CSV table of C-alpha atoms in Angstrom, one decimal:
chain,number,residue,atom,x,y,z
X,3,UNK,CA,146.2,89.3,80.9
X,4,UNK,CA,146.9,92.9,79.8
X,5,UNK,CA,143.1,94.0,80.4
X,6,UNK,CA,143.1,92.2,83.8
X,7,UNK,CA,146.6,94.2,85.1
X,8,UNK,CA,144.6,96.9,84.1
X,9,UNK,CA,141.5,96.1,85.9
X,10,UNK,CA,143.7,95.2,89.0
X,11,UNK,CA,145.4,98.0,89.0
X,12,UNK,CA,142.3,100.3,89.5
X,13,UNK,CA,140.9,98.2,92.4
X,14,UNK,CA,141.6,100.4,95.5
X,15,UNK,CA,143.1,98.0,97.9
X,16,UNK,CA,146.1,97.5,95.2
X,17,UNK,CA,146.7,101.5,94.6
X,18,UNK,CA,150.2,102.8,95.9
X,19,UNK,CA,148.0,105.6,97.8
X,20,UNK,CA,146.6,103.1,100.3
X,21,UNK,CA,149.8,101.7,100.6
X,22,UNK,CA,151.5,105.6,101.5
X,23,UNK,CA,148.4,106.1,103.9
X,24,UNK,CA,148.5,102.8,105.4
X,25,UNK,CA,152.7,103.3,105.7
X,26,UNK,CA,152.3,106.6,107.2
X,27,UNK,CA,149.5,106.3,109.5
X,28,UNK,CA,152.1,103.4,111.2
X,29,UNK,CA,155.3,105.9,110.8
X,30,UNK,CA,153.7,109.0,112.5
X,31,UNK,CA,152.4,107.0,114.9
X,32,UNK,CA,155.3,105.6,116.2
X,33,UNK,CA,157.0,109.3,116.0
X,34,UNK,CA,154.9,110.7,118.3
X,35,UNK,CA,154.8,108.5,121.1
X,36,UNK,CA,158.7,109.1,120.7
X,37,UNK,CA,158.2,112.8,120.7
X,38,UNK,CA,156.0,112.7,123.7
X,39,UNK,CA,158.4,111.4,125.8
X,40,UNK,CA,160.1,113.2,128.7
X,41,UNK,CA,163.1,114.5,127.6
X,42,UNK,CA,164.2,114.5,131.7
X,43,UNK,CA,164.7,110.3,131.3
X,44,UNK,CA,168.7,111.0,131.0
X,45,UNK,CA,168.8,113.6,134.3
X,46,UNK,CA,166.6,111.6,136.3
X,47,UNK,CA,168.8,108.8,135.4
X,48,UNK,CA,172.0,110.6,136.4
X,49,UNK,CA,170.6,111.6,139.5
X,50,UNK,CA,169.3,108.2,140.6
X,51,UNK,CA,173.3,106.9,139.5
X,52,UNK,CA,174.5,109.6,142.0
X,53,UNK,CA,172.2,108.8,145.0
X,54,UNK,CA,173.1,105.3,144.9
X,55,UNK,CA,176.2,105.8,144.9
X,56,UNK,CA,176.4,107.3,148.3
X,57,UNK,CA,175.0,104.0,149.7
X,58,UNK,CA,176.8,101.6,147.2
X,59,UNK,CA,178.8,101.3,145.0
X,60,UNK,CA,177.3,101.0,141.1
X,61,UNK,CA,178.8,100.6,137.8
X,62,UNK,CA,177.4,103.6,135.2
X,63,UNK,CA,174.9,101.2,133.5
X,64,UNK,CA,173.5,99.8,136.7
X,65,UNK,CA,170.2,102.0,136.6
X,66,UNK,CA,168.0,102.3,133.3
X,67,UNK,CA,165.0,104.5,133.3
X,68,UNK,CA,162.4,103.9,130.4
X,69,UNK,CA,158.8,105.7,130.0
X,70,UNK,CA,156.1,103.1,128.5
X,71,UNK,CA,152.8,103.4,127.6
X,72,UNK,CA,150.0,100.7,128.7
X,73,UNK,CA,146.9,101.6,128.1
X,74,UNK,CA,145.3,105.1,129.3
X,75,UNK,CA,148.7,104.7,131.7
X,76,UNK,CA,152.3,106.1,131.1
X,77,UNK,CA,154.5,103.4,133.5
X,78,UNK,CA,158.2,104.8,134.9
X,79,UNK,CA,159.8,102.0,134.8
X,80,UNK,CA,163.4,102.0,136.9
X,81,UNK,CA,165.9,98.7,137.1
X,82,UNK,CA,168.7,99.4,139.2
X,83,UNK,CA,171.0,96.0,139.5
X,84,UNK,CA,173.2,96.2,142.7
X,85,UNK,CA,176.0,94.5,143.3
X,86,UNK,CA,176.6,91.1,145.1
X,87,UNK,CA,178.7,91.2,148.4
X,88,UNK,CA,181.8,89.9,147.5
X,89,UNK,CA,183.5,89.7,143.8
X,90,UNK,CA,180.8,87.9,142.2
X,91,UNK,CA,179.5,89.7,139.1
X,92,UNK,CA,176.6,91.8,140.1
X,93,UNK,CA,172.8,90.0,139.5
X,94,UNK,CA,169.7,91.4,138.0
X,95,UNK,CA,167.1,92.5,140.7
X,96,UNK,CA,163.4,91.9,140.5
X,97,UNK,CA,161.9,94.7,137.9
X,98,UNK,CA,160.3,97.7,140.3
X,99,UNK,CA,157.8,99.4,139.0
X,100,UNK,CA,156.8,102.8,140.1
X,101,UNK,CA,153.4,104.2,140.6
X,102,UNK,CA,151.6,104.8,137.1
X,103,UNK,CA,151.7,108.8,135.9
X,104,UNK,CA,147.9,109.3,135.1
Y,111,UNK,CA,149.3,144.5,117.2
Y,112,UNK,CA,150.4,142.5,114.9
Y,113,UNK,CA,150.2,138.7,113.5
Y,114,UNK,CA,153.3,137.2,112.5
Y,115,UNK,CA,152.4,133.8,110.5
Y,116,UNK,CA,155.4,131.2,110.0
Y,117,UNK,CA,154.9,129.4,106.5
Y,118,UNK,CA,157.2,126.1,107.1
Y,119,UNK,CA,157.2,122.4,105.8
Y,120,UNK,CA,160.3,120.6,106.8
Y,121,UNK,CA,161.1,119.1,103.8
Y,122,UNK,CA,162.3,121.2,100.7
Y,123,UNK,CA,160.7,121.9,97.4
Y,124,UNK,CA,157.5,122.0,98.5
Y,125,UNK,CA,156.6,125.5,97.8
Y,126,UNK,CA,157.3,127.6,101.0
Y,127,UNK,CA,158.3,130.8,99.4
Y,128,UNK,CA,155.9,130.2,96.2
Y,129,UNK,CA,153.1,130.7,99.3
Y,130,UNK,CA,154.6,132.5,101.4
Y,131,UNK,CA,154.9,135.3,98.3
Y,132,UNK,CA,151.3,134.7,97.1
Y,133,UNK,CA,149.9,134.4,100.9
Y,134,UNK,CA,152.0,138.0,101.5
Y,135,UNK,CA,150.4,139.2,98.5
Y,136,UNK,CA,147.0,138.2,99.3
Y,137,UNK,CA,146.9,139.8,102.5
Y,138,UNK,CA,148.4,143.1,100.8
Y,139,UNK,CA,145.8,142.2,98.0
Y,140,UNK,CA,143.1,142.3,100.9
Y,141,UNK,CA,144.2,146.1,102.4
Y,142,UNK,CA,146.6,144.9,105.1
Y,143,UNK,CA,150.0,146.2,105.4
Y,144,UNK,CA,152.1,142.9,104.9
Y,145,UNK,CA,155.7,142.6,105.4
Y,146,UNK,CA,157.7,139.2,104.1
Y,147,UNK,CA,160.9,137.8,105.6
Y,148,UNK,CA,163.1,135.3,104.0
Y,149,UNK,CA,164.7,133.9,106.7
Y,150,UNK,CA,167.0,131.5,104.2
Y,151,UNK,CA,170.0,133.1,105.1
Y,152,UNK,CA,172.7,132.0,102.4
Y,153,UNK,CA,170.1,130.8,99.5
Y,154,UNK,CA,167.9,133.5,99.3
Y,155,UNK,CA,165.1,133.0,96.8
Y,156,UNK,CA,162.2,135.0,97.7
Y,157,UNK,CA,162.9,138.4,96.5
Y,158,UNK,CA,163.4,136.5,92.8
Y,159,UNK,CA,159.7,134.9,93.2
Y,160,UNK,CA,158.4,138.7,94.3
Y,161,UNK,CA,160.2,140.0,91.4
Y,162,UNK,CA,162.3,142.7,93.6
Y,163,UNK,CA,165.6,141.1,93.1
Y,164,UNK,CA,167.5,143.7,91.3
Y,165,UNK,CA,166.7,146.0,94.8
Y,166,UNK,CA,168.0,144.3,97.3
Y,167,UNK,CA,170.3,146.6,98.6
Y,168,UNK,CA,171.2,145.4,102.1
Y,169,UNK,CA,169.1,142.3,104.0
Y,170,UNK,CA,168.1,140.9,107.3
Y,171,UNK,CA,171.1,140.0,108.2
Y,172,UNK,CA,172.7,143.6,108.1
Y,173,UNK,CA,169.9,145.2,109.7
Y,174,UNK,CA,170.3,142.5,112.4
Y,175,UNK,CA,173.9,143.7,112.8
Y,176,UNK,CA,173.0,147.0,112.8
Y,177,UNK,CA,174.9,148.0,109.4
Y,178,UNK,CA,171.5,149.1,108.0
Y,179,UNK,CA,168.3,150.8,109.1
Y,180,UNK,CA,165.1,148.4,108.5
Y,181,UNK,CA,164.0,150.7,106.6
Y,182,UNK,CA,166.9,150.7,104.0
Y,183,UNK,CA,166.4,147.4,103.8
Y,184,UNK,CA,162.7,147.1,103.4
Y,185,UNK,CA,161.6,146.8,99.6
Y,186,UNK,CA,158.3,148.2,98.7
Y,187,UNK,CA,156.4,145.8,96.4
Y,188,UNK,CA,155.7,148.0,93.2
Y,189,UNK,CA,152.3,146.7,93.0
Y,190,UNK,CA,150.9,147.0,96.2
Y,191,UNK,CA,152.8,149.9,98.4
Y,192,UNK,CA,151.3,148.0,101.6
Y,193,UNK,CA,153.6,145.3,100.7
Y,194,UNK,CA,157.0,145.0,101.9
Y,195,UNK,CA,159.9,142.3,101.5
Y,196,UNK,CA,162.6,141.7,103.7
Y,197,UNK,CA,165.4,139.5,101.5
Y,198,UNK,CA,167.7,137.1,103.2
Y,199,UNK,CA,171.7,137.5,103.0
Y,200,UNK,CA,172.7,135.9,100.1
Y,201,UNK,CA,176.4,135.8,101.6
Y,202,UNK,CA,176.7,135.3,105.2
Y,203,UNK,CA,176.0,132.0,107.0
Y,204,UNK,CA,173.1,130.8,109.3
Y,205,UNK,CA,174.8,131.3,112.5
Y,206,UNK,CA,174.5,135.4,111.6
Y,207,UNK,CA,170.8,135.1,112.8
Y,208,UNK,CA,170.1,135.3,116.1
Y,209,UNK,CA,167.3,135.0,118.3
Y,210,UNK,CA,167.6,138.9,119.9
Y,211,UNK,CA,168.1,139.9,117.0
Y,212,UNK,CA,165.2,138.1,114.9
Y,213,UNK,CA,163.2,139.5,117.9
Y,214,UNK,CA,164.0,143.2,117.4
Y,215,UNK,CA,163.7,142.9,113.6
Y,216,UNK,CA,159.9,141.3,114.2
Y,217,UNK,CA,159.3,144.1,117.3
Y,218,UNK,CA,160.0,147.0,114.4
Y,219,UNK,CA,158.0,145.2,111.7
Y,220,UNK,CA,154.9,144.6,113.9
Y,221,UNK,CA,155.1,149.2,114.8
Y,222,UNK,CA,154.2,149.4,111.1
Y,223,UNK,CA,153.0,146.1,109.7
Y,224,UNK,CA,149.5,144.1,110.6
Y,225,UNK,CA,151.0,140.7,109.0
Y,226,UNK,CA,154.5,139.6,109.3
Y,227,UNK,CA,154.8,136.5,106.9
Y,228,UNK,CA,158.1,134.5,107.7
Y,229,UNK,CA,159.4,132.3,104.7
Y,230,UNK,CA,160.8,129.1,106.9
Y,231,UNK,CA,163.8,127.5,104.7
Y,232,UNK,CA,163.6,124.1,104.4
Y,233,UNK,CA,165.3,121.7,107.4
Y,234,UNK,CA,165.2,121.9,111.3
Y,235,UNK,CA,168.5,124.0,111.7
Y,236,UNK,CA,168.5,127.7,112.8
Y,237,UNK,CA,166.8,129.6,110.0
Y,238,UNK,CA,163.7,127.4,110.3
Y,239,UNK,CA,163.4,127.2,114.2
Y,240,UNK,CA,164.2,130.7,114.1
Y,241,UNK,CA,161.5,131.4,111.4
Y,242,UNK,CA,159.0,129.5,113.5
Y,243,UNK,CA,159.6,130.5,116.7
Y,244,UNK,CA,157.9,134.0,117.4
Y,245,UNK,CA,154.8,132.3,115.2
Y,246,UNK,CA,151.4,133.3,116.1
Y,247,UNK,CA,150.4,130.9,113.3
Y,248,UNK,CA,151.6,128.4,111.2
Y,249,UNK,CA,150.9,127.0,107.4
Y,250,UNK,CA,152.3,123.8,106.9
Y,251,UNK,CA,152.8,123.3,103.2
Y,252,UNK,CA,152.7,119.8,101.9
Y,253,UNK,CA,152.6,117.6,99.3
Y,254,UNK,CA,150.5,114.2,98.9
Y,255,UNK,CA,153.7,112.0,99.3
Y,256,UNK,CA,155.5,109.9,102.1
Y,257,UNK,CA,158.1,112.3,102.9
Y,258,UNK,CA,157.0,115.6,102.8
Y,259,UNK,CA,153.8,114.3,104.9
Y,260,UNK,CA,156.0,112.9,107.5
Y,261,UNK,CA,158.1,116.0,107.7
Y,262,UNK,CA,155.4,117.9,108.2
Y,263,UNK,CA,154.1,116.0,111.4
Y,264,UNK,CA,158.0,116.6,112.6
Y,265,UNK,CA,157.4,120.2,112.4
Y,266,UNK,CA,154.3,119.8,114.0
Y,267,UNK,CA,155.8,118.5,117.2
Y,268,UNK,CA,158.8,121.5,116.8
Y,269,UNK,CA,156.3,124.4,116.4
Y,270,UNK,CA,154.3,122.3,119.6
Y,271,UNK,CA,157.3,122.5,121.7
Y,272,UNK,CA,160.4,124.9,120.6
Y,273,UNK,CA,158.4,128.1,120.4
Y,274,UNK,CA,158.0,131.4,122.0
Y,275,UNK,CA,154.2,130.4,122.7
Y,276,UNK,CA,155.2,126.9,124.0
Y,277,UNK,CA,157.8,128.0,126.0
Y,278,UNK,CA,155.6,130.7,127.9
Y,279,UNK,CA,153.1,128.5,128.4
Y,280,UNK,CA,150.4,130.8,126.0
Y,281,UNK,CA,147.8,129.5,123.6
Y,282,UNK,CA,149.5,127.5,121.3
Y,283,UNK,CA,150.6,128.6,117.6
Y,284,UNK,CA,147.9,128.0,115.7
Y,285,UNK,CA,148.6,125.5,112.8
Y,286,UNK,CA,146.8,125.2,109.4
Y,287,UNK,CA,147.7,122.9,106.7
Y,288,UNK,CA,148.1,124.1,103.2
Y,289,UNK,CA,148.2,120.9,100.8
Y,290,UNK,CA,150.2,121.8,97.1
Y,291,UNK,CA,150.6,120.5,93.9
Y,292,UNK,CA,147.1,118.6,94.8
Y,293,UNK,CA,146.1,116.5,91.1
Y,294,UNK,CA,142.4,115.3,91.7
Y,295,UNK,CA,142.9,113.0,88.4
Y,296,UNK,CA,145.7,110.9,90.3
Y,297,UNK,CA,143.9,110.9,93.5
Y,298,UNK,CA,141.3,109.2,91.2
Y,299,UNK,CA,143.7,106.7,89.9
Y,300,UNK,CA,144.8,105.9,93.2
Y,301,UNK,CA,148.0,106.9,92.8
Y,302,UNK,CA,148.2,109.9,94.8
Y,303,UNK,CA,147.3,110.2,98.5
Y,304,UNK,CA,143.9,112.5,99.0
Y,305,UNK,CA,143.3,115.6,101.2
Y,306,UNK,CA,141.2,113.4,103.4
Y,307,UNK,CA,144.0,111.2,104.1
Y,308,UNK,CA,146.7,113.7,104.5
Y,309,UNK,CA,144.1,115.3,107.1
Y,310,UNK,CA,143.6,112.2,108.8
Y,311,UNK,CA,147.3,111.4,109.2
Y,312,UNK,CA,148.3,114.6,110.5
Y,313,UNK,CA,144.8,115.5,111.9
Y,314,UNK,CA,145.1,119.7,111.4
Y,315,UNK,CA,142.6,122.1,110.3
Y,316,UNK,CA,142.8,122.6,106.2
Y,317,UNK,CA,143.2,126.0,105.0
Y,318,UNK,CA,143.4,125.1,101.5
Y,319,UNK,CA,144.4,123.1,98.2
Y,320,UNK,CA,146.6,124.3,95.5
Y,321,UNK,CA,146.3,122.4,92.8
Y,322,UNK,CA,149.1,121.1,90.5
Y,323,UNK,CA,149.1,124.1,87.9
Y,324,UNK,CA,151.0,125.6,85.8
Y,325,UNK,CA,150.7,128.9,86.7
Y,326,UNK,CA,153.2,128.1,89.3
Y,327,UNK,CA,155.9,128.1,87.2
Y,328,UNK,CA,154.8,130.9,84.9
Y,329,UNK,CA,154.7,133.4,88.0
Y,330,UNK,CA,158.0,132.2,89.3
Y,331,UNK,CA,159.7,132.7,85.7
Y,332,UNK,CA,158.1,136.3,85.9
Y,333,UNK,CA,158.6,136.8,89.3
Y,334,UNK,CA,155.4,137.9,89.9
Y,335,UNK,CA,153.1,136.0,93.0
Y,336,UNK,CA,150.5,133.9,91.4
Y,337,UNK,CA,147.6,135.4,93.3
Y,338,UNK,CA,148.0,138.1,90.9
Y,339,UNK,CA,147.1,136.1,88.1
Y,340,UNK,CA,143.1,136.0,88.8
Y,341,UNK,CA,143.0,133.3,85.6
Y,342,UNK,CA,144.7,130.7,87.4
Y,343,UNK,CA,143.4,128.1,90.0
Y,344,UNK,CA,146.4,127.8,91.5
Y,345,UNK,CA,146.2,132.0,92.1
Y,346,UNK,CA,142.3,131.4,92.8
Y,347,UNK,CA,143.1,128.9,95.0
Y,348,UNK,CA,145.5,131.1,97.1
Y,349,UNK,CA,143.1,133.7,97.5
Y,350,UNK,CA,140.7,131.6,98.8
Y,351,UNK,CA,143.5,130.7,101.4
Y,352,UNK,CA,143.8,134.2,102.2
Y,353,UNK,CA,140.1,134.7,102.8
Y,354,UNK,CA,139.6,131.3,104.7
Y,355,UNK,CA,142.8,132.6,107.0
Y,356,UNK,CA,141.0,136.0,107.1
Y,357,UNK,CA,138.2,134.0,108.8
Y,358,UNK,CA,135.6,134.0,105.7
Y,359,UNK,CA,134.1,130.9,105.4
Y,360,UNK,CA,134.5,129.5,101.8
Y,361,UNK,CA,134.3,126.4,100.6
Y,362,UNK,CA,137.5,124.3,99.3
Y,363,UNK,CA,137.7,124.0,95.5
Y,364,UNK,CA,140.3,122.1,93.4
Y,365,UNK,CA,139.8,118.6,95.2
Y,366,UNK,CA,137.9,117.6,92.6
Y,367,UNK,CA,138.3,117.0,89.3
Y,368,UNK,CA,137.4,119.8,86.6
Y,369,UNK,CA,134.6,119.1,84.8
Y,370,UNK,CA,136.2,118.0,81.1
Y,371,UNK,CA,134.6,116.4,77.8
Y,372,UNK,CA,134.1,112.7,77.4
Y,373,UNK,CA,137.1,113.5,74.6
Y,374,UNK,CA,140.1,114.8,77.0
Y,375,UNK,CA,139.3,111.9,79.4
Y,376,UNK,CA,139.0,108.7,76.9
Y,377,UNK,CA,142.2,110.5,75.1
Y,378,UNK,CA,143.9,112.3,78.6
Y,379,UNK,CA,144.2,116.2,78.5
């Protein structure tokens, strides 16, 4: 038992470095493509509020503007929900997506 | 014209001022006339590695507010008169830096001085971005280990975006990684991550290995850099950092492990 743990414990696929590389390479990953993302999202976002707003009335979380990657292509994704006519409560529209950025 | 060189990490404890005073002293070493900053404004440490701590007589921060000359505050290394140090205030707090003034401190250094080494403190808060952001170049100092590997990508993405360079639009800073306390014998046992995957994780060009020494310590207690100790490997291994950054081509040593008996590795030594 004791000679085995040790035995184990040398195979390479076991060691706690593999597991720090293998944690890592996920981590950093997932960093950057945060890093790389526009930090104009919240202005552009703002802006959009305020334009709409001359042609209808919106409530502040009406518009959301996220950046994704797919693929080779970064997609600028906009949602703006408008309000029904009346004093029901305002419905999702259809997802628009713009053209893709590169 | 001169190169001003940002040595930064993120994360603490990693051995910023340790190189920064050996990589100051290397290039001083090497005939340049070097100048070091500690830009850890409240816990200053590098005039204690340099050994010049009993001379600090006034510090960045007063020569920033104008209360002293540069040159009063300049202390000549007494080894190498091409070597200068810059300490830190030991009193004031991190907001006293500031950006014109860090500018016009680095403008007078580069009249005189062919390097400028800046000594980042550890974190993202104004001494460091400060420190980093009239870079030329940058040595990221790290350790094999989780967090001091993912620190070092953040400051990878800071010095890409929240510098002088970056924000003219210029060649980028040019960034080298420096790996420390490297021990071949646990990257054997698989217990410590290897220079090949800390390169392939944060994908930079390697200037060199230090490896886990004791020297380190030793030149710290005697405040002398340990590039002057030409036993050492650690000190060997910094000078070949300064050549390599000089742009001699030599090839890395301490990734591997020594050469030792059969004895010291059946019985560990």
């Amino acid at each position: 038992m004791g000679l085995l743990d040790y035995f184990r414990s040398r195979s390479p696929n076991a060691s706690s470095a593999s597991v720090a590389k293998e944690r890592l390479q996920i981590l950093v990953a997932h960093e950057r493509s945060e890093r790389n993302k526009p930090d104009y999202l919240p202005r552009l976002q703002r802006d959009l509020l305020e334009v709409v707003r001359r042609y209808v009335q919106v409530d502040d979380t009406a518009i959301t503007v996220t950046m994704e990657e797919d693929g080779n292509h970064e997609v600028l994704e906009l949602n703006i929900v408008l309000p029904e006519e009346g004093d029901t409560p305002p419905k999702p529209k259809p997802r628009q997506r713009s053209h893709p950025r590169r | 014209m001169s190169r001003i060189i940002v040595v930064t990490s993120g994360k603490g404890g990693v051995g910023k001022t340790t190189t920064s005073a050996a990589f100051a002293m290397g290039l001083a070493m090497k005939g340049y006339r070097t100048a070091v900053i500690d830009f850890d404004v409240g816990l200053r440490n590098l005039d204690l590695i340099m050994g010049c701590e009993r001379r600090v007589v006034y510090d960045f921060v007063n020569v920033i507010n104008g209360e002293a000359t540069l040159n009063q505050a300049l202390i000549r290394d007494k080894r190498r008169d091409n070597l200068s140090i810059l300490p830190a205030s030991q009193t004031r707090d991190k907001e006293s830096l500031t950006q014109e003034g860090v500018e016009r401190v680095l403008n007078e250094l580069s009249e005189t001085f062919e390097y400028i080494v800046c000594d980042s403190p550890a974190g993202i808060e104004r001494g460091a971005t400060l420190a980093m952001y009239f870079a030329d170049d940058a040595i990221v100092v790290t350790n094999p280990e989780v967090s001091s590997v993912r620190d070092s990508d953040r400051m990878l993405g800071i010095l890409a975006s929240k510098s002088r360079r970056a924000e003219q639009g210029v060649e980028p800073i040019k960034e080298y990684l420096l790996l420390t306390r490297y021990s071949p014998e646990r990257v054997r046992l698989g217990e410590m991550l290897s220079v090949a995957d800390v390169q392939e994780i944060l994908s930079l060009h390697l200037l060199g290995v230090i490896p886990e020494s004791k020297s380190v310590l030793s030149a710290s207690n005697s405040g002398s850099p340990v590039t002057l100790d030409e036993k050492s490997d650690a000190g060997q291994a910094y000078r070949d950092v300064v050549r390599r950054y000089l742009g001699e081509r030599v090839p890395h040593r301490f990734v591997e492990e020594g050469k030792k008996g059969l004895f010291s590795r059946l019985f560990g030594g």
